[in-house]
């Protein structure tokens, strides 16, 4: 994960005490929880291509054709916003409701983000597109969205906390790309034989954890 701008990946000769013949890959500070330079044989990149291409300096550099493709590739689901509302108990189950709700407004669909066997604190997750969410009044957003199907008083009484993430506001995740040609060869191919790209935008079956596993 990128932690701040700008990180660096470069090749350099191995330490004199190393018996290997190949150059090592050196990853310098700038990545999540890495405050010092580390040496490794290979690097796996799972950051969105449009972020990686401008926030990470690579030596030797990527080709201009590849840079152009990466900059143009939109972050998968980068324009989505997710709200997680934690309730003291799954009160909607008493009315035999599933917790799956379609609503009007900035959050179009809600569902349970927990096990069906959970009896205690339970989370409903709302998903929408864009950043049209009142971050200062998240409780009101939740009550307005879930009040009609479940009852505003019940939602208020059981609501413990609300968390929100709008990826469009995170410049370490999102850039306004114009293409969604996910799985393209220019996004997949290893670089310099040591840097491998395995993000969601890289895999043909994009949109899930399989992108990183691929």
mmCIF file of C-alpha atoms in Angstrom:
data_model
loop_
_atom_site.group_PDB
_atom_site.id
_atom_site.type_symbol
_atom_site.label_atom_id
_atom_site.label_comp_id
_atom_site.label_asym_id
_atom_site.label_seq_id
_atom_site.Cartn_x
_atom_site.Cartn_y
_atom_site.Cartn_z
ATOM 1 C CA UNK A 1 0.000 0.000 0.000
ATOM 2 C CA UNK A 2 1.204 3.517 -0.772
ATOM 3 C CA UNK A 3 1.485 5.568 2.380
ATOM 4 C CA UNK A 4 2.649 8.889 0.984
ATOM 5 C CA UNK A 5 4.261 10.442 -2.070
ATOM 6 C CA UNK A 6 6.782 9.630 -3.456
ATOM 7 C CA UNK A 7 8.059 6.062 -3.138
ATOM 8 C CA UNK A 8 10.960 4.621 -5.114
ATOM 9 C CA UNK A 9 11.819 1.209 -6.543
ATOM 10 C CA UNK A 10 15.205 0.775 -8.144
ATOM 11 C CA UNK A 11 17.762 -1.853 -9.145
ATOM 12 C CA UNK A 12 21.238 -1.878 -7.690
ATOM 13 C CA UNK A 13 24.133 -4.292 -7.420
ATOM 14 C CA UNK A 14 23.859 -6.853 -4.617
ATOM 15 C CA UNK A 15 25.816 -6.537 -1.414
ATOM 16 C CA UNK A 16 29.382 -7.796 -1.711
ATOM 17 C CA UNK A 17 28.650 -10.512 0.839
ATOM 18 C CA UNK A 18 25.732 -11.847 -1.197
ATOM 19 C CA UNK A 19 26.591 -15.000 -3.142
ATOM 20 C CA UNK A 20 23.895 -14.346 -5.734
ATOM 21 C CA UNK A 21 24.810 -13.043 -9.160
ATOM 22 C CA UNK A 22 21.638 -11.093 -9.885
ATOM 23 C CA UNK A 23 21.009 -7.476 -9.046
ATOM 24 C CA UNK A 24 18.603 -6.871 -6.204
ATOM 25 C CA UNK A 25 15.492 -4.771 -6.195
ATOM 26 C CA UNK A 26 15.651 -1.965 -3.666
ATOM 27 C CA UNK A 27 12.445 -0.503 -2.245
ATOM 28 C CA UNK A 28 12.950 2.772 -0.439
ATOM 29 C CA UNK A 29 10.732 4.458 2.122
ATOM 30 C CA UNK A 30 7.408 5.783 0.988
ATOM 31 C CA UNK A 31 5.373 2.615 1.317
ATOM 32 C CA UNK A 32 2.991 1.715 4.115
ATOM 33 C CA UNK A 33 4.889 1.098 7.382
ATOM 34 C CA UNK A 34 8.250 1.030 5.617
ATOM 35 C CA UNK A 35 10.461 3.744 7.058
ATOM 36 C CA UNK A 36 13.761 2.399 5.804
ATOM 37 C CA UNK A 37 15.214 1.095 2.575
ATOM 38 C CA UNK A 38 14.734 -2.652 2.122
ATOM 39 C CA UNK A 39 16.286 -5.030 -0.379
ATOM 40 C CA UNK A 40 14.442 -7.880 -2.037
ATOM 41 C CA UNK A 41 14.530 -10.111 -5.088
ATOM 42 C CA UNK A 42 11.160 -8.998 -6.437
ATOM 43 C CA UNK A 43 8.335 -6.551 -5.784
ATOM 44 C CA UNK A 44 4.606 -7.213 -6.200
ATOM 45 C CA UNK A 45 2.590 -4.053 -6.893
ATOM 46 C CA UNK A 46 -1.130 -4.045 -6.067
ATOM 47 C CA UNK A 47 -1.703 -0.276 -6.149
ATOM 48 C CA UNK A 48 -4.045 1.174 -8.803
ATOM 49 C CA UNK A 49 -1.988 1.746 -11.976
ATOM 50 C CA UNK A 50 -3.076 5.395 -12.319
ATOM 51 C CA UNK A 51 -1.763 6.113 -8.813
ATOM 52 C CA UNK A 52 1.344 3.968 -8.997
ATOM 53 C CA UNK A 53 2.627 5.441 -12.249
ATOM 54 C CA UNK A 54 2.923 8.966 -10.838
ATOM 55 C CA UNK A 55 3.595 8.286 -7.148
ATOM 56 C CA UNK A 56 6.342 5.684 -7.474
ATOM 57 C CA UNK A 57 9.662 6.339 -9.180
ATOM 58 C CA UNK A 58 11.002 3.229 -10.934
ATOM 59 C CA UNK A 59 14.559 2.685 -12.114
ATOM 60 C CA UNK A 60 14.839 1.626 -14.884
ATOM 61 C CA UNK A 61 11.688 3.546 -15.853
ATOM 62 C CA UNK A 62 8.529 2.220 -17.435
ATOM 63 C CA UNK A 63 8.039 2.801 -21.152
ATOM 64 C CA UNK A 64 6.067 5.875 -22.179
ATOM 65 C CA UNK A 65 3.425 3.646 -23.767
ATOM 66 C CA UNK A 66 2.944 1.840 -20.482
ATOM 67 C CA UNK A 67 2.841 5.055 -18.450
ATOM 68 C CA UNK A 68 0.156 6.436 -20.745
ATOM 69 C CA UNK A 69 -1.952 3.296 -20.342
ATOM 70 C CA UNK A 70 -1.612 3.310 -16.566
ATOM 71 C CA UNK A 71 -2.555 6.994 -16.243
ATOM 72 C CA UNK A 72 -5.637 6.457 -18.386
ATOM 73 C CA UNK A 73 -6.889 3.436 -16.386
ATOM 74 C CA UNK A 74 -9.519 4.358 -13.817
ATOM 75 C CA UNK A 75 -9.310 2.877 -10.338
ATOM 76 C CA UNK A 76 -11.776 -0.005 -10.087
ATOM 77 C CA UNK A 77 -14.865 1.254 -8.209
ATOM 78 C CA UNK A 78 -12.912 4.401 -7.380
ATOM 79 C CA UNK A 79 -16.012 6.587 -7.594
ATOM 80 C CA UNK A 80 -17.894 4.524 -5.009
ATOM 81 C CA UNK A 81 -18.639 5.519 -1.428
ATOM 82 C CA UNK A 82 -19.317 3.046 1.388
ATOM 83 C CA UNK A 83 -20.960 3.659 4.766
ATOM 84 C CA UNK A 84 -20.800 1.129 7.607
ATOM 85 C CA UNK A 85 -23.432 1.586 10.307
ATOM 86 C CA UNK A 86 -22.965 -0.430 13.507
ATOM 87 C CA UNK A 87 -26.092 -1.321 15.489
ATOM 88 C CA UNK A 88 -26.385 -2.782 18.983
ATOM 89 C CA UNK A 89 -28.362 -5.708 17.597
ATOM 90 C CA UNK A 90 -29.903 -6.849 14.297
ATOM 91 C CA UNK A 91 -33.310 -5.433 15.239
ATOM 92 C CA UNK A 92 -34.679 -5.767 11.676
ATOM 93 C CA UNK A 93 -34.639 -9.552 12.010
ATOM 94 C CA UNK A 94 -37.486 -9.348 14.518
ATOM 95 C CA UNK A 95 -39.642 -8.277 11.575
ATOM 96 C CA UNK A 96 -38.175 -11.132 9.450
ATOM 97 C CA UNK A 97 -36.288 -8.575 7.323
ATOM 98 C CA UNK A 98 -33.021 -9.579 5.670
ATOM 99 C CA UNK A 99 -31.215 -6.272 6.033
ATOM 100 C CA UNK A 100 -30.971 -5.922 2.237
ATOM 101 C CA UNK A 101 -32.512 -2.590 1.279
ATOM 102 C CA UNK A 102 -32.654 -0.449 -1.858
ATOM 103 C CA UNK A 103 -33.053 3.235 -1.051
ATOM 104 C CA UNK A 104 -33.146 6.598 -2.771
ATOM 105 C CA UNK A 105 -30.401 9.115 -2.275
ATOM 106 C CA UNK A 106 -26.623 8.862 -2.246
ATOM 107 C CA UNK A 107 -26.616 5.249 -0.946
ATOM 108 C CA UNK A 108 -28.610 3.001 -3.239
ATOM 109 C CA UNK A 109 -28.244 -0.405 -1.605
ATOM 110 C CA UNK A 110 -27.665 -1.765 1.939
ATOM 111 C CA UNK A 111 -26.865 -5.250 3.232
ATOM 112 C CA UNK A 112 -25.711 -7.071 6.342
ATOM 113 C CA UNK A 113 -21.925 -7.239 6.648
ATOM 114 C CA UNK A 114 -21.840 -9.949 9.297
ATOM 115 C CA UNK A 115 -22.729 -13.566 9.951
ATOM 116 C CA UNK A 116 -26.439 -14.479 9.996
ATOM 117 C CA UNK A 117 -25.794 -16.095 13.395
ATOM 118 C CA UNK A 118 -24.659 -12.798 14.940
ATOM 119 C CA UNK A 119 -26.916 -11.699 17.793
ATOM 120 C CA UNK A 120 -24.859 -8.794 19.161
ATOM 121 C CA UNK A 121 -23.474 -5.698 17.444
ATOM 122 C CA UNK A 122 -24.306 -5.890 13.753
ATOM 123 C CA UNK A 123 -23.227 -3.836 10.742
ATOM 124 C CA UNK A 124 -25.266 -2.692 7.769
ATOM 125 C CA UNK A 125 -23.234 -1.421 4.840
ATOM 126 C CA UNK A 126 -24.551 1.140 2.361
ATOM 127 C CA UNK A 127 -23.029 1.617 -1.067
ATOM 128 C CA UNK A 128 -23.385 4.522 -3.469
ATOM 129 C CA UNK A 129 -21.596 6.319 -6.271
ATOM 130 C CA UNK A 130 -19.869 9.658 -5.990
ATOM 131 C CA UNK A 131 -19.105 11.745 -2.915
ATOM 132 C CA UNK A 132 -22.503 13.301 -2.301
ATOM 133 C CA UNK A 133 -22.451 12.283 1.375
ATOM 134 C CA UNK A 134 -22.765 14.670 4.305
ATOM 135 C CA UNK A 135 -19.727 13.514 6.271
ATOM 136 C CA UNK A 136 -20.582 15.751 9.244
ATOM 137 C CA UNK A 137 -24.050 14.259 9.623
ATOM 138 C CA UNK A 138 -23.534 10.576 8.928
ATOM 139 C CA UNK A 139 -26.022 9.481 11.584
ATOM 140 C CA UNK A 140 -28.724 11.537 9.875
ATOM 141 C CA UNK A 141 -27.785 9.997 6.509
ATOM 142 C CA UNK A 142 -28.255 6.521 7.973
ATOM 143 C CA UNK A 143 -31.542 7.358 9.690
ATOM 144 C CA UNK A 144 -32.935 9.031 6.562
ATOM 145 C CA UNK A 145 -31.981 6.007 4.438
ATOM 146 C CA UNK A 146 -33.014 3.192 6.795
ATOM 147 C CA UNK A 147 -35.855 4.927 8.611
ATOM 148 C CA UNK A 148 -38.500 4.266 5.924
ATOM 149 C CA UNK A 149 -38.026 0.459 5.808
ATOM 150 C CA UNK A 150 -37.130 -0.139 9.472
ATOM 151 C CA UNK A 151 -38.567 2.819 11.378
ATOM 152 C CA UNK A 152 -36.611 5.940 12.276
ATOM 153 C CA UNK A 153 -37.032 5.445 16.037
ATOM 154 C CA UNK A 154 -35.663 1.895 15.888
ATOM 155 C CA UNK A 155 -32.707 2.974 13.760
ATOM 156 C CA UNK A 156 -31.889 5.848 16.145
ATOM 157 C CA UNK A 157 -32.238 3.654 19.229
ATOM 158 C CA UNK A 158 -29.915 0.913 18.013
ATOM 159 C CA UNK A 159 -27.374 2.929 16.005
ATOM 160 C CA UNK A 160 -23.966 2.926 17.736
ATOM 161 C CA UNK A 161 -21.571 4.430 15.210
ATOM 162 C CA UNK A 162 -21.111 5.247 11.518
ATOM 163 C CA UNK A 163 -17.986 5.093 9.361
ATOM 164 C CA UNK A 164 -17.683 6.381 5.806
ATOM 165 C CA UNK A 165 -15.136 5.952 3.033
ATOM 166 C CA UNK A 166 -15.301 7.853 -0.272
ATOM 167 C CA UNK A 167 -12.428 6.664 -2.430
ATOM 168 C CA UNK A 168 -12.705 9.679 -4.736
ATOM 169 C CA UNK A 169 -11.316 11.807 -1.904
ATOM 170 C CA UNK A 170 -8.274 9.546 -1.383
ATOM 171 C CA UNK A 171 -5.466 10.538 -3.737
ATOM 172 C CA UNK A 172 -3.508 7.416 -2.785
ATOM 173 C CA UNK A 173 -6.331 5.320 -4.224
ATOM 174 C CA UNK A 174 -8.144 7.310 -6.867
ATOM 175 C CA UNK A 175 -7.339 9.256 -10.011
ATOM 176 C CA UNK A 176 -9.818 10.282 -12.691
ATOM 177 C CA UNK A 177 -8.888 7.786 -15.396
ATOM 178 C CA UNK A 178 -10.824 7.598 -18.662
ATOM 179 C CA UNK A 179 -10.377 3.906 -19.538
ATOM 180 C CA UNK A 180 -11.546 0.655 -17.953
ATOM 181 C CA UNK A 181 -9.522 -1.731 -20.056
ATOM 182 C CA UNK A 182 -8.760 -3.907 -17.037
ATOM 183 C CA UNK A 183 -6.472 -6.869 -17.573
ATOM 184 C CA UNK A 184 -4.714 -5.215 -20.537
ATOM 185 C CA UNK A 185 -1.259 -6.566 -21.308
ATOM 186 C CA UNK A 186 0.370 -3.212 -20.551
ATOM 187 C CA UNK A 187 -1.096 -3.392 -17.040
ATOM 188 C CA UNK A 188 -0.155 -7.040 -16.501
ATOM 189 C CA UNK A 189 3.328 -7.580 -17.851
ATOM 190 C CA UNK A 190 6.210 -7.706 -15.323
ATOM 191 C CA UNK A 191 8.762 -4.901 -15.510
ATOM 192 C CA UNK A 192 12.481 -5.516 -15.647
ATOM 193 C CA UNK A 193 11.875 -9.132 -14.647
ATOM 194 C CA UNK A 194 11.522 -8.168 -10.972
ATOM 195 C CA UNK A 195 8.454 -5.951 -10.585
ATOM 196 C CA UNK A 196 5.100 -7.735 -10.878
ATOM 197 C CA UNK A 197 1.682 -6.082 -11.098
ATOM 198 C CA UNK A 198 -1.168 -7.862 -9.319
ATOM 199 C CA UNK A 199 -3.838 -5.298 -8.544
ATOM 200 C CA UNK A 200 -7.546 -5.514 -9.229
ATOM 201 C CA UNK A 201 -7.142 -3.483 -12.431
ATOM 202 C CA UNK A 202 -4.478 -5.917 -13.599
ATOM 203 C CA UNK A 203 -6.496 -9.143 -13.523
ATOM 204 C CA UNK A 204 -8.979 -10.141 -16.238
ATOM 205 C CA UNK A 205 -11.471 -11.071 -13.483
ATOM 206 C CA UNK A 206 -11.322 -7.622 -11.916
ATOM 207 C CA UNK A 207 -13.389 -6.247 -9.083
ATOM 208 C CA UNK A 208 -12.558 -8.731 -6.347
ATOM 209 C CA UNK A 209 -9.670 -9.997 -4.244
ATOM 210 C CA UNK A 210 -8.862 -12.294 -7.169
ATOM 211 C CA UNK A 211 -7.158 -9.309 -8.755
ATOM 212 C CA UNK A 212 -4.477 -9.351 -6.083
ATOM 213 C CA UNK A 213 -4.282 -13.147 -5.981
ATOM 214 C CA UNK A 214 -3.819 -13.279 -9.757
#
